[in-house]
mmCIF file of C-alpha atoms in Angstrom:
data_model
loop_
_atom_site.group_PDB
_atom_site.id
_atom_site.type_symbol
_atom_site.label_atom_id
_atom_site.label_comp_id
_atom_site.label_asym_id
_atom_site.label_seq_id
_atom_site.Cartn_x
_atom_site.Cartn_y
_atom_site.Cartn_z
ATOM 1 C CA UNK D 14 0.000 0.000 0.000
ATOM 2 C CA UNK D 15 1.488 3.317 -1.106
ATOM 3 C CA UNK D 16 0.441 6.144 1.188
ATOM 4 C CA UNK D 17 0.905 9.849 0.619
ATOM 5 C CA UNK D 18 1.625 11.739 3.860
ATOM 6 C CA UNK D 19 0.873 15.449 4.303
ATOM 7 C CA UNK D 20 2.106 17.564 7.226
ATOM 8 C CA UNK D 21 0.879 21.175 7.664
ATOM 9 C CA UNK D 22 0.435 21.564 11.418
ATOM 10 C CA UNK D 23 2.571 24.670 11.912
ATOM 11 C CA UNK D 24 5.397 26.274 9.941
ATOM 12 C CA UNK D 25 6.710 23.445 7.772
ATOM 13 C CA UNK D 26 5.045 21.899 4.735
ATOM 14 C CA UNK D 27 6.008 18.237 4.510
ATOM 15 C CA UNK D 28 5.067 15.560 1.970
ATOM 16 C CA UNK D 29 6.202 11.942 1.668
ATOM 17 C CA UNK D 30 5.317 8.586 0.121
ATOM 18 C CA UNK D 31 5.537 5.382 2.144
ATOM 19 C CA UNK D 32 5.109 1.827 0.845
ATOM 20 C CA UNK D 33 3.926 -0.753 3.395
ATOM 21 C CA UNK D 34 5.250 -3.622 1.269
ATOM 22 C CA UNK D 35 8.708 -2.582 2.447
ATOM 23 C CA UNK D 36 9.916 -2.288 6.034
ATOM 24 C CA UNK D 37 11.523 0.527 8.026
ATOM 25 C CA UNK D 38 13.467 3.155 6.106
ATOM 26 C CA UNK D 39 13.267 1.200 2.841
ATOM 27 C CA UNK D 40 9.520 1.831 2.796
ATOM 28 C CA UNK D 41 10.058 5.569 2.393
ATOM 29 C CA UNK D 42 9.948 6.153 -1.355
ATOM 30 C CA UNK D 43 10.447 9.936 -1.364
ATOM 31 C CA UNK D 44 9.963 12.975 0.858
ATOM 32 C CA UNK D 45 10.218 16.747 0.616
ATOM 33 C CA UNK D 46 9.973 19.625 3.069
ATOM 34 C CA UNK D 47 9.568 23.378 2.829
ATOM 35 C CA UNK D 48 10.369 25.370 5.964
ATOM 36 C CA UNK D 49 8.791 28.749 6.683
ATOM 37 C CA UNK D 50 11.425 29.696 9.287
ATOM 38 C CA UNK D 51 12.872 32.558 7.241
ATOM 39 C CA UNK D 52 9.412 34.074 6.742
ATOM 40 C CA UNK D 53 8.462 33.933 10.426
ATOM 41 C CA UNK D 54 11.889 34.979 11.720
ATOM 42 C CA UNK D 55 11.067 38.654 11.098
ATOM 43 C CA UNK D 56 8.216 38.346 13.602
ATOM 44 C CA UNK D 57 10.095 36.345 16.221
ATOM 45 C CA UNK D 58 7.617 33.467 15.988
ATOM 46 C CA UNK D 59 4.972 31.799 13.850
ATOM 47 C CA UNK D 60 2.210 34.019 12.423
ATOM 48 C CA UNK D 61 -0.741 31.616 11.910
ATOM 49 C CA UNK D 62 -2.345 33.401 8.951
ATOM 50 C CA UNK D 63 0.953 33.626 7.067
ATOM 51 C CA UNK D 64 1.624 29.957 7.816
ATOM 52 C CA UNK D 65 -1.722 28.874 6.357
ATOM 53 C CA UNK D 66 -1.262 30.935 3.194
ATOM 54 C CA UNK D 67 2.212 29.542 2.619
ATOM 55 C CA UNK D 68 1.025 25.950 3.061
ATOM 56 C CA UNK D 69 -1.581 26.664 0.377
ATOM 57 C CA UNK D 70 1.129 27.887 -1.998
ATOM 58 C CA UNK D 71 3.621 25.101 -1.352
ATOM 59 C CA UNK D 72 1.615 21.927 -0.831
ATOM 60 C CA UNK D 73 0.581 20.910 -4.360
ATOM 61 C CA UNK D 74 4.033 21.596 -5.895
ATOM 62 C CA UNK D 75 5.616 19.519 -3.131
ATOM 63 C CA UNK D 76 3.218 16.647 -3.819
ATOM 64 C CA UNK D 77 4.170 16.716 -7.507
ATOM 65 C CA UNK D 78 7.869 16.822 -6.547
ATOM 66 C CA UNK D 79 7.571 13.782 -4.294
ATOM 67 C CA UNK D 80 5.649 11.800 -6.910
ATOM 68 C CA UNK D 81 8.257 12.688 -9.501
ATOM 69 C CA UNK D 82 11.135 11.730 -7.182
ATOM 70 C CA UNK D 83 9.457 8.362 -6.542
ATOM 71 C CA UNK D 84 8.830 7.804 -10.249
ATOM 72 C CA UNK D 85 5.090 7.542 -9.644
ATOM 73 C CA UNK D 86 1.882 9.349 -10.560
ATOM 74 C CA UNK D 87 -1.214 10.233 -8.540
ATOM 75 C CA UNK D 88 -2.874 7.070 -9.840
ATOM 76 C CA UNK D 89 -0.250 5.008 -7.957
ATOM 77 C CA UNK D 90 -1.415 6.369 -4.585
ATOM 78 C CA UNK D 91 -3.414 3.822 -2.536
ATOM 79 C CA UNK D 92 -4.229 6.052 0.434
ATOM 80 C CA UNK D 93 -3.626 9.503 1.875
ATOM 81 C CA UNK D 94 -2.737 10.515 5.445
ATOM 82 C CA UNK D 95 -2.607 14.056 6.771
ATOM 83 C CA UNK D 96 -1.918 15.749 10.084
ATOM 84 C CA UNK D 97 -5.277 16.336 11.777
ATOM 85 C CA UNK D 98 -3.869 17.815 14.985
ATOM 86 C CA UNK D 99 -2.675 19.114 17.279
ATOM 87 C CA UNK D 100 -1.572 22.298 15.561
ATOM 88 C CA UNK D 101 -2.761 25.623 14.138
ATOM 89 C CA UNK D 102 -6.329 25.143 12.950
ATOM 90 C CA UNK D 103 -5.925 27.126 9.728
ATOM 91 C CA UNK D 104 -2.744 25.288 8.806
ATOM 92 C CA UNK D 105 -4.346 21.931 9.612
ATOM 93 C CA UNK D 106 -7.301 22.753 7.360
ATOM 94 C CA UNK D 107 -5.001 23.283 4.375
ATOM 95 C CA UNK D 108 -3.644 19.753 4.659
ATOM 96 C CA UNK D 109 -7.010 18.223 5.527
ATOM 97 C CA UNK D 110 -8.875 19.791 2.596
ATOM 98 C CA UNK D 111 -6.128 18.913 0.133
ATOM 99 C CA UNK D 112 -5.990 15.310 1.355
ATOM 100 C CA UNK D 113 -9.751 14.849 1.209
ATOM 101 C CA UNK D 114 -10.026 16.486 -2.197
ATOM 102 C CA UNK D 115 -7.342 14.241 -3.669
ATOM 103 C CA UNK D 116 -8.736 11.125 -1.971
ATOM 104 C CA UNK D 117 -12.205 11.733 -3.371
ATOM 105 C CA UNK D 118 -10.838 12.368 -6.854
ATOM 106 C CA UNK D 119 -8.694 9.226 -6.749
ATOM 107 C CA UNK D 120 -11.216 7.030 -4.939
ATOM 108 C CA UNK D 121 -8.771 6.063 -2.186
ATOM 109 C CA UNK D 122 -9.138 6.060 1.635
ATOM 110 C CA UNK D 123 -7.989 9.049 3.670
ATOM 111 C CA UNK D 124 -7.094 9.361 7.353
ATOM 112 C CA UNK D 125 -6.262 12.171 9.759
ATOM 113 C CA UNK D 126 -3.152 11.379 11.828
ATOM 114 C CA UNK D 127 -2.103 12.618 15.263
ATOM 115 C CA UNK D 128 0.948 14.860 14.893
ATOM 116 C CA UNK D 129 2.622 13.617 18.083
ATOM 117 C CA UNK D 130 2.071 9.989 17.125
ATOM 118 C CA UNK D 131 4.035 10.844 14.014
ATOM 119 C CA UNK D 132 6.960 12.102 16.090
ATOM 120 C CA UNK D 133 6.614 9.172 18.475
ATOM 121 C CA UNK D 134 7.056 6.635 15.674
ATOM 122 C CA UNK D 135 9.496 8.588 13.487
ATOM 123 C CA UNK D 136 12.411 6.337 14.581
ATOM 124 C CA UNK D 137 10.548 3.461 12.889
ATOM 125 C CA UNK D 138 11.747 4.986 9.617
ATOM 126 C CA UNK D 139 15.322 4.009 10.489
ATOM 127 C CA UNK D 140 16.995 0.687 9.697
ATOM 128 C CA UNK D 141 17.786 0.263 13.398
ATOM 129 C CA UNK D 142 14.204 0.789 14.545
ATOM 130 C CA UNK D 143 13.149 0.094 18.150
ATOM 131 C CA UNK D 144 10.883 -2.826 18.965
ATOM 132 C CA UNK D 145 7.829 -2.407 21.189
ATOM 133 C CA UNK D 146 7.568 -1.754 24.086
ATOM 134 C CA UNK D 147 9.632 1.358 24.847
ATOM 135 C CA UNK D 148 9.617 4.646 26.735
ATOM 136 C CA UNK D 149 9.389 7.755 24.559
ATOM 137 C CA UNK D 150 10.427 11.323 25.360
ATOM 138 C CA UNK D 151 8.534 13.674 23.047
ATOM 139 C CA UNK D 152 10.059 17.154 22.954
ATOM 140 C CA UNK D 153 8.408 18.952 20.059
ATOM 141 C CA UNK D 154 7.267 22.591 20.027
ATOM 142 C CA UNK D 155 4.635 23.030 22.700
ATOM 143 C CA UNK D 156 4.873 19.427 23.916
ATOM 144 C CA UNK D 157 7.150 17.742 26.437
ATOM 145 C CA UNK D 158 5.862 14.288 27.333
ATOM 146 C CA UNK D 159 7.036 10.926 28.589
ATOM 147 C CA UNK D 160 5.019 8.034 27.177
ATOM 148 C CA UNK D 161 5.076 4.274 27.679
ATOM 149 C CA UNK D 162 4.550 2.747 24.240
ATOM 150 C CA UNK D 163 3.338 -0.849 24.113
ATOM 151 C CA UNK D 164 2.343 -0.866 20.455
ATOM 152 C CA UNK D 165 0.726 1.232 17.722
ATOM 153 C CA UNK D 166 -1.930 3.316 19.459
ATOM 154 C CA UNK D 167 -1.292 1.683 22.854
ATOM 155 C CA UNK D 168 0.121 4.626 24.804
ATOM 156 C CA UNK D 169 0.224 5.439 28.510
ATOM 157 C CA UNK D 170 1.119 9.011 29.426
ATOM 158 C CA UNK D 171 3.707 8.950 32.223
ATOM 159 C CA UNK D 172 4.334 12.676 32.538
ATOM 160 C CA UNK D 173 4.037 15.974 30.692
ATOM 161 C CA UNK D 174 4.748 19.673 31.019
ATOM 162 C CA UNK D 175 2.338 21.510 33.289
ATOM 163 C CA UNK D 176 3.223 24.875 31.692
ATOM 164 C CA UNK D 177 5.935 25.813 29.191
ATOM 165 C CA UNK D 178 7.346 22.924 27.174
ATOM 166 C CA UNK D 179 11.099 22.563 26.668
ATOM 167 C CA UNK D 180 10.947 23.837 23.094
ATOM 168 C CA UNK D 181 8.931 26.884 24.125
ATOM 169 C CA UNK D 182 11.409 27.585 26.918
ATOM 170 C CA UNK D 183 14.299 27.475 24.448
ATOM 171 C CA UNK D 184 12.514 29.939 22.152
ATOM 172 C CA UNK D 185 11.787 32.334 25.029
ATOM 173 C CA UNK D 186 15.331 32.115 26.383
ATOM 174 C CA UNK D 187 16.637 32.883 22.895
ATOM 175 C CA UNK D 188 14.456 35.985 22.704
ATOM 176 C CA UNK D 189 15.751 37.161 26.107
ATOM 177 C CA UNK D 190 19.307 36.730 24.835
ATOM 178 C CA UNK D 191 18.583 38.609 21.600
ATOM 179 C CA UNK D 192 18.903 35.530 19.420
ATOM 180 C CA UNK D 193 16.982 34.785 16.246
ATOM 181 C CA UNK D 194 13.993 32.451 15.857
ATOM 182 C CA UNK D 195 13.866 29.438 16.185
ATOM 183 C CA UNK D 196 15.566 29.570 19.548
ATOM 184 C CA UNK D 197 16.704 26.004 20.246
ATOM 185 C CA UNK D 198 19.591 25.755 17.764
ATOM 186 C CA UNK D 199 20.624 29.361 18.477
ATOM 187 C CA UNK D 200 20.833 28.837 22.241
ATOM 188 C CA UNK D 201 22.738 25.559 21.780
ATOM 189 C CA UNK D 202 25.220 27.233 19.440
ATOM 190 C CA UNK D 203 25.839 30.126 21.845
ATOM 191 C CA UNK D 204 26.079 27.716 24.809
ATOM 192 C CA UNK D 205 29.098 26.035 23.213
ATOM 193 C CA UNK D 206 31.116 29.147 24.128
ATOM 194 C CA UNK D 207 29.745 29.337 27.666
ATOM 195 C CA UNK D 208 31.460 28.586 30.970
ATOM 196 C CA UNK D 209 29.493 25.740 32.634
ATOM 197 C CA UNK D 210 30.733 26.744 36.096
ATOM 198 C CA UNK D 211 29.734 30.414 36.148
ATOM 199 C CA UNK D 212 25.979 29.950 36.724
ATOM 200 C CA UNK D 213 23.841 27.099 37.944
ATOM 201 C CA UNK D 214 20.140 27.368 37.159
ATOM 202 C CA UNK D 215 17.450 25.268 38.903
ATOM 203 C CA UNK D 216 16.380 21.844 37.630
ATOM 204 C CA UNK D 217 12.600 22.288 37.979
ATOM 205 C CA UNK D 218 10.454 19.564 39.572
ATOM 206 C CA UNK D 219 13.394 17.192 40.042
ATOM 207 C CA UNK D 220 13.382 17.568 43.838
ATOM 208 C CA UNK D 221 10.098 15.677 44.134
ATOM 209 C CA UNK D 222 8.713 12.365 42.847
ATOM 210 C CA UNK D 223 6.916 12.168 39.542
ATOM 211 C CA UNK D 224 7.511 12.539 35.816
ATOM 212 C CA UNK D 225 5.834 15.878 35.044
ATOM 213 C CA UNK D 226 7.812 18.855 33.752
ATOM 214 C CA UNK D 227 7.707 22.611 34.349
ATOM 215 C CA UNK D 228 9.923 25.138 32.613
ATOM 216 C CA UNK D 229 8.181 28.442 33.369
ATOM 217 C CA UNK D 230 10.198 28.957 36.574
ATOM 218 C CA UNK D 231 13.437 28.303 34.708
ATOM 219 C CA UNK D 232 12.386 30.889 32.139
ATOM 220 C CA UNK D 233 11.837 33.446 34.932
ATOM 221 C CA UNK D 234 15.178 32.566 36.532
ATOM 222 C CA UNK D 235 16.908 33.127 33.189
ATOM 223 C CA UNK D 236 15.263 36.531 32.739
ATOM 224 C CA UNK D 237 16.274 37.561 36.268
ATOM 225 C CA UNK D 238 19.893 36.582 35.646
ATOM 226 C CA UNK D 239 19.995 38.564 32.403
ATOM 227 C CA UNK D 240 18.505 41.661 34.027
ATOM 228 C CA UNK D 241 20.975 41.493 36.907
ATOM 229 C CA UNK D 242 23.845 41.326 34.419
ATOM 230 C CA UNK D 243 22.375 44.267 32.506
ATOM 231 C CA UNK D 244 22.038 46.344 35.685
ATOM 232 C CA UNK D 245 25.657 45.627 36.594
ATOM 233 C CA UNK D 246 26.792 46.477 33.065
ATOM 234 C CA UNK D 247 28.194 42.962 32.648
ATOM 235 C CA UNK D 248 25.991 41.551 29.884
ATOM 236 C CA UNK D 249 28.731 41.126 27.299
ATOM 237 C CA UNK D 250 28.958 38.343 24.719
ATOM 238 C CA UNK D 251 30.698 35.979 27.145
ATOM 239 C CA UNK D 252 28.027 36.540 29.799
ATOM 240 C CA UNK D 253 25.297 35.802 27.255
ATOM 241 C CA UNK D 254 27.082 32.569 26.349
ATOM 242 C CA UNK D 255 27.411 31.663 30.038
ATOM 243 C CA UNK D 256 23.681 32.215 30.576
ATOM 244 C CA UNK D 257 22.865 30.141 27.477
ATOM 245 C CA UNK D 258 25.075 27.324 28.785
ATOM 246 C CA UNK D 259 23.457 27.391 32.234
ATOM 247 C CA UNK D 260 19.993 27.374 30.690
ATOM 248 C CA UNK D 261 20.762 24.510 28.316
ATOM 249 C CA UNK D 262 22.391 22.467 31.094
ATOM 250 C CA UNK D 263 19.318 22.951 33.283
ATOM 251 C CA UNK D 264 16.896 21.804 30.566
ATOM 252 C CA UNK D 265 19.053 18.843 29.575
ATOM 253 C CA UNK D 266 19.590 17.732 33.178
ATOM 254 C CA UNK D 267 15.850 17.926 33.842
ATOM 255 C CA UNK D 268 14.975 15.859 30.773
ATOM 256 C CA UNK D 269 17.648 13.263 31.559
ATOM 257 C CA UNK D 270 16.563 12.895 35.196
ATOM 258 C CA UNK D 271 12.951 12.341 34.155
ATOM 259 C CA UNK D 272 13.943 9.829 31.451
ATOM 260 C CA UNK D 273 16.000 7.919 34.016
ATOM 261 C CA UNK D 274 13.018 7.788 36.338
ATOM 262 C CA UNK D 275 10.724 6.631 33.523
ATOM 263 C CA UNK D 276 13.058 3.780 32.560
ATOM 264 C CA UNK D 277 13.371 2.726 36.181
ATOM 265 C CA UNK D 278 9.612 2.958 36.758
ATOM 266 C CA UNK D 279 8.692 0.867 33.716
ATOM 267 C CA UNK D 280 11.685 -1.468 33.758
ATOM 268 C CA UNK D 281 12.084 -0.972 30.002
ATOM 269 C CA UNK D 282 15.441 -0.876 28.231
ATOM 270 C CA UNK D 283 14.548 1.095 25.107
ATOM 271 C CA UNK D 284 14.185 4.882 25.011
ATOM 272 C CA UNK D 285 12.887 6.778 21.979
ATOM 273 C CA UNK D 286 13.620 10.506 21.840
ATOM 274 C CA UNK D 287 11.768 12.484 19.170
ATOM 275 C CA UNK D 288 10.766 16.032 18.279
ATOM 276 C CA UNK D 289 12.817 19.132 17.522
ATOM 277 C CA UNK D 290 14.671 19.272 20.860
ATOM 278 C CA UNK D 291 15.835 15.679 20.325
ATOM 279 C CA UNK D 292 18.408 17.093 17.894
ATOM 280 C CA UNK D 293 20.223 18.803 20.792
ATOM 281 C CA UNK D 294 23.676 17.199 20.956
ATOM 282 C CA UNK D 295 24.206 17.767 24.688
ATOM 283 C CA UNK D 296 20.923 15.974 25.378
ATOM 284 C CA UNK D 297 21.951 13.038 23.187
ATOM 285 C CA UNK D 298 25.341 12.752 24.889
ATOM 286 C CA UNK D 299 23.831 12.750 28.375
ATOM 287 C CA UNK D 300 21.111 10.250 27.489
ATOM 288 C CA UNK D 301 23.704 7.949 25.930
ATOM 289 C CA UNK D 302 25.573 7.877 29.231
ATOM 290 C CA UNK D 303 22.392 7.210 31.222
ATOM 291 C CA UNK D 304 21.330 4.391 28.904
ATOM 292 C CA UNK D 305 24.784 2.834 29.067
ATOM 293 C CA UNK D 306 24.576 2.738 32.878
ATOM 294 C CA UNK D 307 21.246 0.875 32.639
ATOM 295 C CA UNK D 308 22.208 -1.397 29.744
ATOM 296 C CA UNK D 309 19.506 0.390 27.786
ATOM 297 C CA UNK D 310 19.535 1.936 24.315
ATOM 298 C CA UNK D 311 18.345 5.296 22.986
ATOM 299 C CA UNK D 312 16.773 5.643 19.533
ATOM 300 C CA UNK D 313 16.381 8.815 17.494
ATOM 301 C CA UNK D 314 14.990 9.711 14.083
ATOM 302 C CA UNK D 315 17.533 11.009 11.598
ATOM 303 C CA UNK D 316 18.192 14.747 11.774
ATOM 304 C CA UNK D 317 15.686 15.913 9.179
ATOM 305 C CA UNK D 318 12.927 13.840 10.792
ATOM 306 C CA UNK D 319 13.390 15.361 14.260
ATOM 307 C CA UNK D 320 11.368 18.408 13.244
ATOM 308 C CA UNK D 321 7.950 18.319 11.551
ATOM 309 C CA UNK D 322 7.968 16.291 8.335
ATOM 310 C CA UNK D 323 5.718 14.375 5.978
ATOM 311 C CA UNK D 324 7.571 11.062 6.337
ATOM 312 C CA UNK D 325 6.395 10.454 9.905
ATOM 313 C CA UNK D 326 2.783 11.182 8.889
ATOM 314 C CA UNK D 327 3.046 8.883 5.873
ATOM 315 C CA UNK D 328 4.437 6.101 8.069
ATOM 316 C CA UNK D 329 1.787 6.315 10.803
ATOM 317 C CA UNK D 330 -0.980 6.796 8.247
ATOM 318 C CA UNK D 331 0.221 3.774 6.299
ATOM 319 C CA UNK D 332 0.123 1.546 9.386
ATOM 320 C CA UNK D 333 -3.386 2.632 10.347
ATOM 321 C CA UNK D 334 -4.801 2.679 6.809
ATOM 322 C CA UNK D 335 -3.407 -0.812 6.198
ATOM 323 C CA UNK D 336 -5.258 -1.919 9.347
ATOM 324 C CA UNK D 337 -8.528 -0.630 7.905
ATOM 325 C CA UNK D 338 -8.852 2.794 9.534
ATOM 326 C CA UNK D 339 -10.075 5.836 7.601
ATOM 327 C CA UNK D 340 -11.969 9.063 8.258
ATOM 328 C CA UNK D 341 -15.624 8.339 8.983
ATOM 329 C CA UNK D 342 -17.944 9.283 6.107
ATOM 330 C CA UNK D 343 -15.176 11.317 4.505
ATOM 331 C CA UNK D 344 -15.370 13.991 7.216
ATOM 332 C CA UNK D 345 -12.254 16.150 7.504
ATOM 333 C CA UNK D 346 -10.511 16.356 10.864
ATOM 334 C CA UNK D 347 -8.786 19.462 12.220
ATOM 335 C CA UNK D 348 -8.253 19.191 15.964
ATOM 336 C CA UNK D 349 -5.982 21.920 17.393
ATOM 337 C CA UNK D 350 -5.979 20.241 20.839
ATOM 338 C CA UNK D 351 -5.844 16.463 20.803
ATOM 339 C CA UNK D 352 -4.393 14.496 23.758
ATOM 340 C CA UNK D 353 -2.126 11.667 22.686
ATOM 341 C CA UNK D 354 -3.622 9.265 25.211
ATOM 342 C CA UNK D 355 -7.013 9.572 23.465
ATOM 343 C CA UNK D 356 -5.635 7.391 20.664
ATOM 344 C CA UNK D 357 -6.249 3.656 20.482
ATOM 345 C CA UNK D 358 -4.846 0.692 18.545
ATOM 346 C CA UNK D 359 -6.315 0.323 15.033
ATOM 347 C CA UNK D 360 -8.655 -2.464 16.125
ATOM 348 C CA UNK D 361 -10.254 -0.252 18.793
ATOM 349 C CA UNK D 362 -12.247 2.999 18.393
ATOM 350 C CA UNK D 363 -10.303 6.174 19.269
ATOM 351 C CA UNK D 364 -11.836 8.715 21.655
#
C-alpha cells in the first residue's frame, strides 16, 4: 500500500510517500519539506495566517515533486494521510482539505493522523528501529511528554509539562538573549562558548517524585539573571554565552533525570527521543551515558525527521490505513488540541 503523507500543522510543509510492502526506512519512497522559518523569523515566531497561506502555496508543488522523485503518478497512490492535529487550525485545514479532495478524486481512503504519534514513531523509519515496548520522550514545540509505548496506538502518558514545554522555553530564552527564531539551535550554538561553572540554574520539579515537567520557573530565573547582568553592566557576549550554557544544562539535566526515572519505573530498556529538541547534541550525549549505565539503548529519528515532516505522517498513516482505519464518512478532521492518550490501537475505536 502506497500512502501519501501530508504535514501542515505549523510552519513546515512536509510531503512523503511510504510503501507498506517494504519495512523501516526502505519503505520511504520519497519525501520533501519546505520550511517557513525565514518568513516567520522577522516576527520572532509563527504568524498563523501567514503559515496557512504559505502551506496553500507550497503543498501541491511539493506533492508533484515527491511523486516525480518516486517515479510515480497520482494514480499510484493507494491512500492519503494528513496531520489532523494538534496544531494551528488554519494550517491543519489546508492539509485536511487537500488530502480529502485528492482522496475523493482518486477514490482512495484518507485518514487524519495525530501529529505527536508521528513524532513518536518517526524512529521506525530508520533501519535500526526500536521494537515495542519502549519509553518515549517527546520534545516537540509546545509538547514535552514521557510516554510508555506498548504498540501502535497503545500509549500510557507517564508525565508531561504543566506549563511551558522545553521547546517553548528554548525559544523564550533565545528571545531574552537577543537571538533569532527558532531559539533552540541558536541557544545551543551560543552555549558552546559558555562557561558551565559560572551559573547554575534550577532543575525544575526534580526535587520531588513524579515525571511531570515545568519550565516556566526556569524561564523566569533566566530573565532575572539577564537583568541582573544588565544592571551591573556585565551583559557582554561571554556573559550571554554563560547564561545560554546554564539554561541549556538545566533543561538537559531535567529531561535526563525524568527519562532515568521513567526507565526505572517501567523497567524498560529502550528509550525513543523524538521532536525538535531531540536534535540537541548535549541531550543526546547525556542520554547515551544514562542508557549505558542501565544497559539500555536510545533511539532517534535522523536529523531531518526530528522536526515536523511528511515522512512520519506517511508512516503512521500507512500503518493505520493498512489496518482498515479511515476518516468516517469522509469527514475532515482538524483538531488543534488532541491528547495523545485519546488514541487507540487500530482495532479499537479512538476517543
